[in-house]
Coordinates of C-alpha atoms in Angstrom, one line a residue:
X1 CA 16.2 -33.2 -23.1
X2 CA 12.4 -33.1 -24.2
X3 CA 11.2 -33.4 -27.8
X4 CA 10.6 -29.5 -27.9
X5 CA 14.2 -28.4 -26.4
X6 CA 15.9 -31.1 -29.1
X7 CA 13.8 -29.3 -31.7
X8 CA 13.9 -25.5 -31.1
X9 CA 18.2 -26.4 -30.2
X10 CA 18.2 -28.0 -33.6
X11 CA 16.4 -25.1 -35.5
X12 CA 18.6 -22.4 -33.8
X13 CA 22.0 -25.2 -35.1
X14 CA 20.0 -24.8 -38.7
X15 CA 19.1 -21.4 -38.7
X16 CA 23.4 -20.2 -37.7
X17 CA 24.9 -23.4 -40.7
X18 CA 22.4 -21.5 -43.4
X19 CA 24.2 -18.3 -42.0
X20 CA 27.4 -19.8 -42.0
X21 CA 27.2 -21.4 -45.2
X22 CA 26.0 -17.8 -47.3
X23 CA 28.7 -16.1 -45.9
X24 CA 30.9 -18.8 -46.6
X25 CA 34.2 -18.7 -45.1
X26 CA 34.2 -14.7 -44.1
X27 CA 31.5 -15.8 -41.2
X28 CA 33.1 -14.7 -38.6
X29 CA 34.4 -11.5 -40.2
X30 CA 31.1 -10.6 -41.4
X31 CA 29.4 -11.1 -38.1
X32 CA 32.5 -9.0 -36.0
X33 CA 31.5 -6.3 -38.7
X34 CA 28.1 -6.5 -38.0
X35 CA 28.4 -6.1 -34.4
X36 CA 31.1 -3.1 -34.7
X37 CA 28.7 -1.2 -36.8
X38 CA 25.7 -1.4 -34.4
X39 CA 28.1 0.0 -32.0
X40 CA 29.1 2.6 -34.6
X41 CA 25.5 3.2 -35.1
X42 CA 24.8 3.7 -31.7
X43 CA 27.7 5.8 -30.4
X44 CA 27.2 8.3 -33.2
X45 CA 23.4 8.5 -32.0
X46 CA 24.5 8.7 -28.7
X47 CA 27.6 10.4 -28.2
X48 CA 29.4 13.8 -29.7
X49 CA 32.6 14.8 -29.9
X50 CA 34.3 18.1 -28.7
X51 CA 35.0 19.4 -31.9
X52 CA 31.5 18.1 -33.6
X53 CA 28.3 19.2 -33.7
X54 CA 25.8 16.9 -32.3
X55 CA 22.6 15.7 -34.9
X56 CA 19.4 17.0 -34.1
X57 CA 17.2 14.9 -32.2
X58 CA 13.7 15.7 -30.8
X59 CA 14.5 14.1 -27.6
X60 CA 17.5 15.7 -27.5
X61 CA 16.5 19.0 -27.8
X62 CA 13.5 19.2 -25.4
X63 CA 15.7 17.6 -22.6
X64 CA 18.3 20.6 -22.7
X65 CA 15.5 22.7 -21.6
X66 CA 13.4 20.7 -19.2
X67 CA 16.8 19.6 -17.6
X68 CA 18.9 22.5 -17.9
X69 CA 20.2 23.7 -14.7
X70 CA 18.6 27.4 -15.6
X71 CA 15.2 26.3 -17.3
X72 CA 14.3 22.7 -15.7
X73 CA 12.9 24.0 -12.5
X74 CA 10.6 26.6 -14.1
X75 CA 9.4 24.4 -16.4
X76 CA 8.8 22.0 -13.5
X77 CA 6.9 24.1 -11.8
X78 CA 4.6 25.7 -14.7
X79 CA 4.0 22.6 -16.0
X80 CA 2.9 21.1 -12.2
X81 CA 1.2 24.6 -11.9
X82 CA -0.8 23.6 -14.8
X83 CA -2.1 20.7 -13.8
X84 CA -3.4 21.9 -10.3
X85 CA -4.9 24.7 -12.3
X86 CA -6.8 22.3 -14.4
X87 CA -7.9 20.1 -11.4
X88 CA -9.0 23.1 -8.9
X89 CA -10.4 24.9 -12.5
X90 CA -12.3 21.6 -14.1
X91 CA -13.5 20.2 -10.7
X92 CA -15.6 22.5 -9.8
X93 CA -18.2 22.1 -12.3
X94 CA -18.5 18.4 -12.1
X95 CA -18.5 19.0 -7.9
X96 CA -21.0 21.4 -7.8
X97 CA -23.2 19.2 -10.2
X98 CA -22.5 16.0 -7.4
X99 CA -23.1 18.3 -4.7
X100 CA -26.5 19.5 -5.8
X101 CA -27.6 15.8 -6.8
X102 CA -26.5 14.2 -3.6
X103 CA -26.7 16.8 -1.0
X104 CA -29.3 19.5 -2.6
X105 CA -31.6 17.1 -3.8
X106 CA -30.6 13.3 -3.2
X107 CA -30.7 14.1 1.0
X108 CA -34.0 15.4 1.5
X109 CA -35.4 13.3 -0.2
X110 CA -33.6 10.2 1.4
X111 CA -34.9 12.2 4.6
X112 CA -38.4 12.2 4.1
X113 CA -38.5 8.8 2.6
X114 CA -37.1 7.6 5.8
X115 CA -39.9 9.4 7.8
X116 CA -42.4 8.5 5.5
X117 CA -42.0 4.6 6.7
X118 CA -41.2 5.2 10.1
X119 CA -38.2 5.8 10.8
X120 CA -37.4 7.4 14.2
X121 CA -35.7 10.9 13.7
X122 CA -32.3 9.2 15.4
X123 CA -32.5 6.5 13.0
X124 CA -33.0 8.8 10.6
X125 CA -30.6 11.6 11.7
X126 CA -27.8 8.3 12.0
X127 CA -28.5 7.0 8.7
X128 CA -29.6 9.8 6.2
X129 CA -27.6 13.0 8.6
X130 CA -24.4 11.3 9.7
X131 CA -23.7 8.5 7.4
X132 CA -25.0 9.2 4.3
X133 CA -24.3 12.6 4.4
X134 CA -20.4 12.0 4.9
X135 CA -20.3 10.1 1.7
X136 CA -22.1 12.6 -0.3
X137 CA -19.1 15.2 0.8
X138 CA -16.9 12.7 -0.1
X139 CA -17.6 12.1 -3.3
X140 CA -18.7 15.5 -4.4
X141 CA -15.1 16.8 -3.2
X142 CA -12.9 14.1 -3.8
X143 CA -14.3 12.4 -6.9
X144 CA -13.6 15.3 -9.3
X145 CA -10.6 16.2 -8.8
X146 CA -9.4 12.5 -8.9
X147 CA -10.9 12.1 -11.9
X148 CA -8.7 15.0 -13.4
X149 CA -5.8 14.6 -11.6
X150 CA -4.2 11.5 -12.1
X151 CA -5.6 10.9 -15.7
X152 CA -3.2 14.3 -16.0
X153 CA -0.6 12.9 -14.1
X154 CA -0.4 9.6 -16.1
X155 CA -0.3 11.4 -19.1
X156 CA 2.5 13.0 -17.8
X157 CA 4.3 9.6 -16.9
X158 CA 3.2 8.2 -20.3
X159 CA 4.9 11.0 -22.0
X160 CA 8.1 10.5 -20.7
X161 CA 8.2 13.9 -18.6
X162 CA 7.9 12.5 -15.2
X163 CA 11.7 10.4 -15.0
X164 CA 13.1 14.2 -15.9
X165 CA 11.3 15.6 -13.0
X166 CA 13.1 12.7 -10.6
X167 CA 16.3 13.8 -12.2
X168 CA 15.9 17.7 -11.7
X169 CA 14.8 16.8 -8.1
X170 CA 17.7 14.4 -7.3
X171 CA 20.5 16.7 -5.8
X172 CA 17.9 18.3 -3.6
X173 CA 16.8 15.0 -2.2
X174 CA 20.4 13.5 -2.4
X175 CA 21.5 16.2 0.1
X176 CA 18.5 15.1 2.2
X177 CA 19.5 11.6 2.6
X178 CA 16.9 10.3 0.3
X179 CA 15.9 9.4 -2.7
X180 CA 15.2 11.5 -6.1
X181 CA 11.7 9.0 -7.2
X182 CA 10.4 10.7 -4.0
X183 CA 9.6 13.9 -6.1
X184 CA 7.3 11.6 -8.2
X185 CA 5.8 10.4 -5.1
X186 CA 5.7 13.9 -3.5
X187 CA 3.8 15.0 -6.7
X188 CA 1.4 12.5 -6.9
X189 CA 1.0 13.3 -3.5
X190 CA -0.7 16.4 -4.0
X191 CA -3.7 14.4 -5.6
X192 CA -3.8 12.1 -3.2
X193 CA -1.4 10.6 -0.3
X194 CA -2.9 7.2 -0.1
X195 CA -1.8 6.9 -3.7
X196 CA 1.8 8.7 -2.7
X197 CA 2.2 6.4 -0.5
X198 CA 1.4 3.7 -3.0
X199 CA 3.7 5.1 -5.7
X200 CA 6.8 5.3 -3.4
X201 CA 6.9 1.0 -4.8
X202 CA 9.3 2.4 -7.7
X203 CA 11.6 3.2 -5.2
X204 CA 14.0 -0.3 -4.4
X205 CA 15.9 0.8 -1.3
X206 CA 13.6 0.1 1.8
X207 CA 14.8 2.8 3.7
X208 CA 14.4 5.4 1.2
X209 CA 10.9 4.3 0.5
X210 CA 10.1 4.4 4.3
X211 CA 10.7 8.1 3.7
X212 CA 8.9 8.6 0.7
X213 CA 6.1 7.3 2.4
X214 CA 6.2 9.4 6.5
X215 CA 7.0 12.3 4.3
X216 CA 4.5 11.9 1.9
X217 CA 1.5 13.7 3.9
X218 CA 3.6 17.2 3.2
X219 CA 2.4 17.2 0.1
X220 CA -1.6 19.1 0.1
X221 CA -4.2 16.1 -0.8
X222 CA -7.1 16.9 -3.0
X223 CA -8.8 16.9 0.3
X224 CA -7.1 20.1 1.8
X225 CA -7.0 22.2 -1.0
X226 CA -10.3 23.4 -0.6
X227 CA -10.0 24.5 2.7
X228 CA -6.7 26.6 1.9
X229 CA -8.2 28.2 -1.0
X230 CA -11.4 29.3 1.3
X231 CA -9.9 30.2 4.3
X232 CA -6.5 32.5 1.9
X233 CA -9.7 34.0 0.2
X234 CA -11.2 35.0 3.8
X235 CA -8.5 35.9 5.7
X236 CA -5.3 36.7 4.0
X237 CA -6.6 38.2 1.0
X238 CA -9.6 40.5 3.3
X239 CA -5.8 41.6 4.6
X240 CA -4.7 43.2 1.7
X241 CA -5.7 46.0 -0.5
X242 CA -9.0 44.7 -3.0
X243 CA -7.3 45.2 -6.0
X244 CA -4.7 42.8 -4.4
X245 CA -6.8 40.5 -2.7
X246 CA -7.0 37.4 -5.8
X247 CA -3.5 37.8 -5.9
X248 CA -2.7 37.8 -2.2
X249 CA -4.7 34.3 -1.5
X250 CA -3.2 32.4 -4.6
X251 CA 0.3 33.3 -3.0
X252 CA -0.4 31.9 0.3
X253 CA -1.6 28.9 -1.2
X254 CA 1.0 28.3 -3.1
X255 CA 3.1 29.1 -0.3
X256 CA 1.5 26.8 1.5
X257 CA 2.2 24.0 -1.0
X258 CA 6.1 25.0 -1.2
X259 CA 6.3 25.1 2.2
X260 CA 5.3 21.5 2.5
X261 CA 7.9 20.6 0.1
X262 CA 10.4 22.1 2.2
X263 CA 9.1 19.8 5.3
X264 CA 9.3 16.8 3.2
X265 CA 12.7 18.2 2.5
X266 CA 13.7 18.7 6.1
X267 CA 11.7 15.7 7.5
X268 CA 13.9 13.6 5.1
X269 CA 17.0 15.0 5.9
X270 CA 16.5 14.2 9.9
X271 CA 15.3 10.7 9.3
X272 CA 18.1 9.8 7.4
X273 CA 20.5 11.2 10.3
X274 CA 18.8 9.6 12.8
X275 CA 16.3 6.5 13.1
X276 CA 16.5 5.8 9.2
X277 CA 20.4 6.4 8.7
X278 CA 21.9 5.9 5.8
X279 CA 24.0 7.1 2.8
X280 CA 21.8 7.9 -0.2
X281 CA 21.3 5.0 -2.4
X282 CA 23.2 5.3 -6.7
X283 CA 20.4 6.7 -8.8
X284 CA 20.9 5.7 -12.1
X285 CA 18.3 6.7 -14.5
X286 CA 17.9 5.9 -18.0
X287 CA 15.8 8.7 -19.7
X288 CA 13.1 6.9 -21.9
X289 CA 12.3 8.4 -24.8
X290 CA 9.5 10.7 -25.5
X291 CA 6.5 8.9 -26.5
X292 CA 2.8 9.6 -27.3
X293 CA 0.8 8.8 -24.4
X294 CA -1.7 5.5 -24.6
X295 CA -5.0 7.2 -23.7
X296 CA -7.2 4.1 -23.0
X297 CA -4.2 2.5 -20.9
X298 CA -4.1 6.0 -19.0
X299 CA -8.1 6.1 -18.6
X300 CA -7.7 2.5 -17.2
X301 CA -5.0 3.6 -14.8
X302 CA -5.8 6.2 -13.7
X303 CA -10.1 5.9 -12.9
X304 CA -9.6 2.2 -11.8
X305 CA -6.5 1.5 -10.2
X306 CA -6.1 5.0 -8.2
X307 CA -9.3 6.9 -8.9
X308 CA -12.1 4.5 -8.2
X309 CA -9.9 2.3 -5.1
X310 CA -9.2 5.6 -3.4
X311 CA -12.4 6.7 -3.5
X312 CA -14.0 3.7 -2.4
X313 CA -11.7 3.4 0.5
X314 CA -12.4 6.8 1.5
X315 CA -16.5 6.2 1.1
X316 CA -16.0 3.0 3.5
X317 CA -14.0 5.5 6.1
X318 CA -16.2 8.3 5.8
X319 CA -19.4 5.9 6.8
X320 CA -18.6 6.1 11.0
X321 CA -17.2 9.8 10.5
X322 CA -20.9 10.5 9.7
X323 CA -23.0 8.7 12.6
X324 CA -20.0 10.1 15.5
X325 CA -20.3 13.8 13.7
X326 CA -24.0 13.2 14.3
X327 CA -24.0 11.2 17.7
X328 CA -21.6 14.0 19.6
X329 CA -23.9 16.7 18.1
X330 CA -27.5 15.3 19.4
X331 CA -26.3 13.5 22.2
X332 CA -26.9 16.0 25.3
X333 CA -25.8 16.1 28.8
X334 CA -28.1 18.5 31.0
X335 CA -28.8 20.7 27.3
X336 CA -25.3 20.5 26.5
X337 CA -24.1 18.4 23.6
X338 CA -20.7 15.9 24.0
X339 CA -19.4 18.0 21.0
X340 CA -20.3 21.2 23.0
X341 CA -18.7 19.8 26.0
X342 CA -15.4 18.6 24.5
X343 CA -14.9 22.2 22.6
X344 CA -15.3 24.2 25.8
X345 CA -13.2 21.5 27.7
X346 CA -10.3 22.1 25.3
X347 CA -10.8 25.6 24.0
X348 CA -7.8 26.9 26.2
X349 CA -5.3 25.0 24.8
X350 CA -6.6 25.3 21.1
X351 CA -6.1 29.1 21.8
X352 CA -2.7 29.0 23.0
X353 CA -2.1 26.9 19.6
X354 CA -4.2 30.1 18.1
X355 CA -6.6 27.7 17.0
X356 CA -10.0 27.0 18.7
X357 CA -11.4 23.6 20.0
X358 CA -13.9 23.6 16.8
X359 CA -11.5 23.1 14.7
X360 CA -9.0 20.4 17.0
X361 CA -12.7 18.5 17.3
X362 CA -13.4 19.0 13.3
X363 CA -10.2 17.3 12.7
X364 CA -10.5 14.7 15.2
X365 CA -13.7 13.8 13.6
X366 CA -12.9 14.6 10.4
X367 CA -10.0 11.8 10.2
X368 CA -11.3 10.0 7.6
X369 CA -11.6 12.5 5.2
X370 CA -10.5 15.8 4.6
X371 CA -13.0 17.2 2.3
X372 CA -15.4 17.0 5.3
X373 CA -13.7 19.3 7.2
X374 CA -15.0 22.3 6.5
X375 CA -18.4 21.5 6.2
X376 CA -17.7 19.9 10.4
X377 CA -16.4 23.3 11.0
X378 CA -19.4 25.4 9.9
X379 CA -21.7 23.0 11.5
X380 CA -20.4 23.1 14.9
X381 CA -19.8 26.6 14.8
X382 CA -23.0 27.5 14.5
X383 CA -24.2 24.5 17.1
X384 CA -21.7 26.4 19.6
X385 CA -22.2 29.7 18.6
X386 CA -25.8 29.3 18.8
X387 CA -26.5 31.0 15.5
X388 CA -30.0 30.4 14.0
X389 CA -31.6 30.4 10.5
X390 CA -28.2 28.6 9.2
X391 CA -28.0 24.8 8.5
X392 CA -30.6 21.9 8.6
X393 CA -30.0 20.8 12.9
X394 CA -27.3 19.7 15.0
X395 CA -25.2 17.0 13.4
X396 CA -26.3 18.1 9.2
X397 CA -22.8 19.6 7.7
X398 CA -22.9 22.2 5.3
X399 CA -21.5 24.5 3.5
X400 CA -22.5 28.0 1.8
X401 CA -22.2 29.3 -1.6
X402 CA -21.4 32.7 -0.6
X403 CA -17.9 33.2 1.0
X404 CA -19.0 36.2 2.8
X405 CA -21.4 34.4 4.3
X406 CA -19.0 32.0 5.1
X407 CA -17.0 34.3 6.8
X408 CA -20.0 35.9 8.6
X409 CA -20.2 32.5 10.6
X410 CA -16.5 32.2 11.0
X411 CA -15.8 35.6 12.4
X412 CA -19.0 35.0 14.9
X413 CA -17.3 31.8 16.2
X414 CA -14.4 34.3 17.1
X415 CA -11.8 34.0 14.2
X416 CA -9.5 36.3 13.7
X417 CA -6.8 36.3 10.9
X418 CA -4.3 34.4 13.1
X419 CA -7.1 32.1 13.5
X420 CA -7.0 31.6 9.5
X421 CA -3.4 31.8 9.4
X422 CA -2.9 28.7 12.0
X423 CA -5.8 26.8 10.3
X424 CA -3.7 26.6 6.9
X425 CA -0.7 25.6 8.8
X426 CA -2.6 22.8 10.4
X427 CA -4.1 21.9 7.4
X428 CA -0.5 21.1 6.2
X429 CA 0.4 19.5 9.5
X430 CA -1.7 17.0 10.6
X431 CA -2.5 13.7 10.6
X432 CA -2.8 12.0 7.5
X433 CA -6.5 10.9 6.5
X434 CA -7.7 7.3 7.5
X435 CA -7.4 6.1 3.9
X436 CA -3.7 7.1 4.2
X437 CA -3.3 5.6 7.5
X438 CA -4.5 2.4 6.5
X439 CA -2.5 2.7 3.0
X440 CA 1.0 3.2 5.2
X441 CA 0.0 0.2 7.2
X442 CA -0.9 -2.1 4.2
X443 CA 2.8 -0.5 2.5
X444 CA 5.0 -1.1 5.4
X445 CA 3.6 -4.1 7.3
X446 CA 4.8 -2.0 10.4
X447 CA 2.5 -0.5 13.1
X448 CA 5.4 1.2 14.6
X449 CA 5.9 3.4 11.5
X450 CA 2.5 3.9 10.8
X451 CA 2.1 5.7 14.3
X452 CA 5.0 7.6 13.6
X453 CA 3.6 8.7 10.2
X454 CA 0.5 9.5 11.2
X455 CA 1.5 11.4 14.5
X456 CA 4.5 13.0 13.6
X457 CA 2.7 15.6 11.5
X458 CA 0.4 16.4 14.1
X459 CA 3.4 17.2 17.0
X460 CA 5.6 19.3 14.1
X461 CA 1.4 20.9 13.7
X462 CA 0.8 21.9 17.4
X463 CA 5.1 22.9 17.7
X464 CA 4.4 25.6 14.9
X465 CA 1.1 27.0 15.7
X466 CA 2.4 27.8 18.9
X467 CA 5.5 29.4 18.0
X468 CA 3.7 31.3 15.3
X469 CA 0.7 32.4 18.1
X470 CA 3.9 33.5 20.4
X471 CA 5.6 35.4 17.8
X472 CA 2.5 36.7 16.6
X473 CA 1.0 38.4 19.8
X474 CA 4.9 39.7 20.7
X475 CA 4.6 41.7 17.3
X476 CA 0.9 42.7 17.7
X477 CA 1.5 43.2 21.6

């Protein structure tokens, strides 16, 4: 025994004979007493009788309502509804601000610069077009909302609020074979699936978080919501009366976002019947109690760990997105660009999908970033289309402040409303991002589940656009 065991045993000896000797020979009484009314203590705090009315607790109280069978769920969903409210709401200041500093301002400049020392204009249109420009739509778009999003979130979790979404959520994922964290995972999800996929760590079963994490793509990224809420406001909502048409496009947004929860649902439920079977794993929760959140700890949390490491993974991916959405724009073949050449070679099928090839070739190109998808799209539109007096050249992605100008190019490029309708399906089913990719990888250890988590979006995308195309012309037809 060392010197500071012998000492710390003999002080605990001291400490229990000083105890002993003021209690005198009742000792043991006294301490059985003690212990029996702690327990007292606690069963009174903790559990009512039949016949007696419970004491009022804060705690209490709020958890009959954001539990109860009848009010959990719409609480649920306002208080989610909220929160993507805020984000879509507050972002848009801060990324119009980053979008005018680094695209408006920051890229012509960096552009002449480059000439000005003698660059040559592929160098340039590599570097300051391609590359540089990718970032700069990266971080406009996805910084933001980040920024807003999980500080929310982790407020949330702080708070107390999140464990009672998990229980609210845990029949519905219990029946799928899976586990009820993956609701906290779904949500966090809907900022961002690299950090889904990092948050399905608080589920312990293997097989459940293997789950959490294919499924986790269902849930609409930061990255994809902009492209629903512009192409619901083009197409879906020019479909319904004017006075209607606000209205219209929120609901198929939203749709949108519910109807990826039902995939993750359904997805779930035939994993865990077939390559990942399994009974459901106990779920015992302990409901902490409801606490102030720790602002600074949040801040830290939420901007370093998830905001700032997404990002910057994202940045590094979006780097070679840039120089090949450049290099298959400017790089011709008797006049015809590679980009030009793969649209028209796979036009047909993208139209039996009731897509088009610009958007299968803005998504290919597009995997490492969402948010740069619709700025792809608009450029290779026009480069197709052959519109002029739009855009800065082949290969410089853009987007326009007016929607109806927006739409103007769209509709040119030959998209109808089942054109819009596909896109937003798509949007929901394909592959994950290349942050995400390389997320799932660094999660599982696996390459085998990473392929299937990256391309069994994309097959369950192509299956429903085409049944959706069939049905579609059958009706119209």
């Amino acid at each position: 025994m060392t010197t500071s065991t012998k000492n710390k045993s003999e002080e605990i000896i001291s400490l229990a004979n000083n105890l002993r000797w003021e209690a005198g020979e009742n000792f043991h009484d006294k301490l059985m007493e003690s212990i029996y009314a702690n327990a007292a203590d606690l069963t009174k705090r903790s559990v009512t009788a039949s016949m007696e009315k419970p004491a009022f607790t804060l705690d209490r109280t709020i958890d009959k309502i954001v539990t109860s069978p009848v009010f959990g769920f719409p609480v649920m969903f306002l208080v989610l509804a909220v929160i993507f409210w805020l984000t879509i709401e507050g972002a848009n200041v801060p990324s119009g601000f980053l979008a005018s500093l680094l695209i408006d301002n920051f890229h012509p400049a960096l552009k002449d610069f480059t000439i000005s020392i003698g660059f040559p204009w592929w160098l340039s249109g590599v570097l300051v077009d391609g590359a540089y420009l990718a970032m700069a739509w990266v971080i406009s778009v996805m910084l933001p909302p980040m920024a807003i999003f999980f500080p929310l979130f982790t407020l949330l979790e702080d708070f107390g609020y999140l464990p009672r979404v998990a229980f609210n959520m845990d029949n519905l994922y219990k029946r799928a074979g899976a586990h009820g964290k993956q609701s906290l995972t779904m949500a966090m999800g809907f900022g961002c699936n690299a950090a889904g996929v990092v948050a399905a760590r608080v589920i312990d079963s293997p097989r459940e978080r293997l789950i959490a994490i294919i499924t986790n793509n269902f849930s609409l990224c930061n990255g994809r919501w902009p492209t629903q809420i512009l192409i619901a406001t083009i197409f879906i909502g020019a479909a319904a009366p004017a006075h209607l048409a606000g209205l219209v496009s929120a609901g198929a947004v939203v749709g949108i976002a519910v109807l990826g929860i039902v995939f993750s649902l359904v997805v779930s439920w035939g994993l865990s019947r077939t390559v990942l079977r399994g009974e459901a794993s106990a779920f015992s929760l302990e409901l902490p109690p409801y606490r102030p959140p720790r602002i600074l700890r949040t801040l830290y949390t939420s901007l370093i760990d998830r905001t700032l490491i997404v990002l910057w993974r994202a940045i590094v991916f979006a780097f070679p997105a840039g120089i090949v959405i450049w290099l298959v724009s400017n790089i011709t073949f008797d006049g015809v660009s590679v980009a030009a050449y793969f649209i028209n070679w796979v036009d047909p099928v993208a139209l039996i999908l009731g897509l088009n090839g610009v958007i299968i070739l803005a998504y290919v190109i597009a995997i490492p970033a969402n948010e740069i998808v619709i700025p792809t799209i608009l450029m290779l539109t026009v480069l197709v289309a052959g519109i002029t007096g739009v855009g800065s050249g082949n290969g410089v992605m853009f987007e326009l402040d007016s929607v109806t100008a927006t739409e103007e190019i769209l509709r040119a490029g030959g998209w109808t409303l089942l054109t819009g309708i596909n896109l937003m399906l798509f949007s929901l089913l394909h592959n994950p991002c290349s942050t995400t990719i390389y997320t799932i990888y660094k999660e599982t250890k696996s390459f085998k589940w990473t392929m299937i988590s990256t391309f069994l979006p994309v097959v369950m995308g192509i299956v429903i656009c085409f049944f959706v195309t069939q049905i579609w012309r059958l009706v119209v037809a």
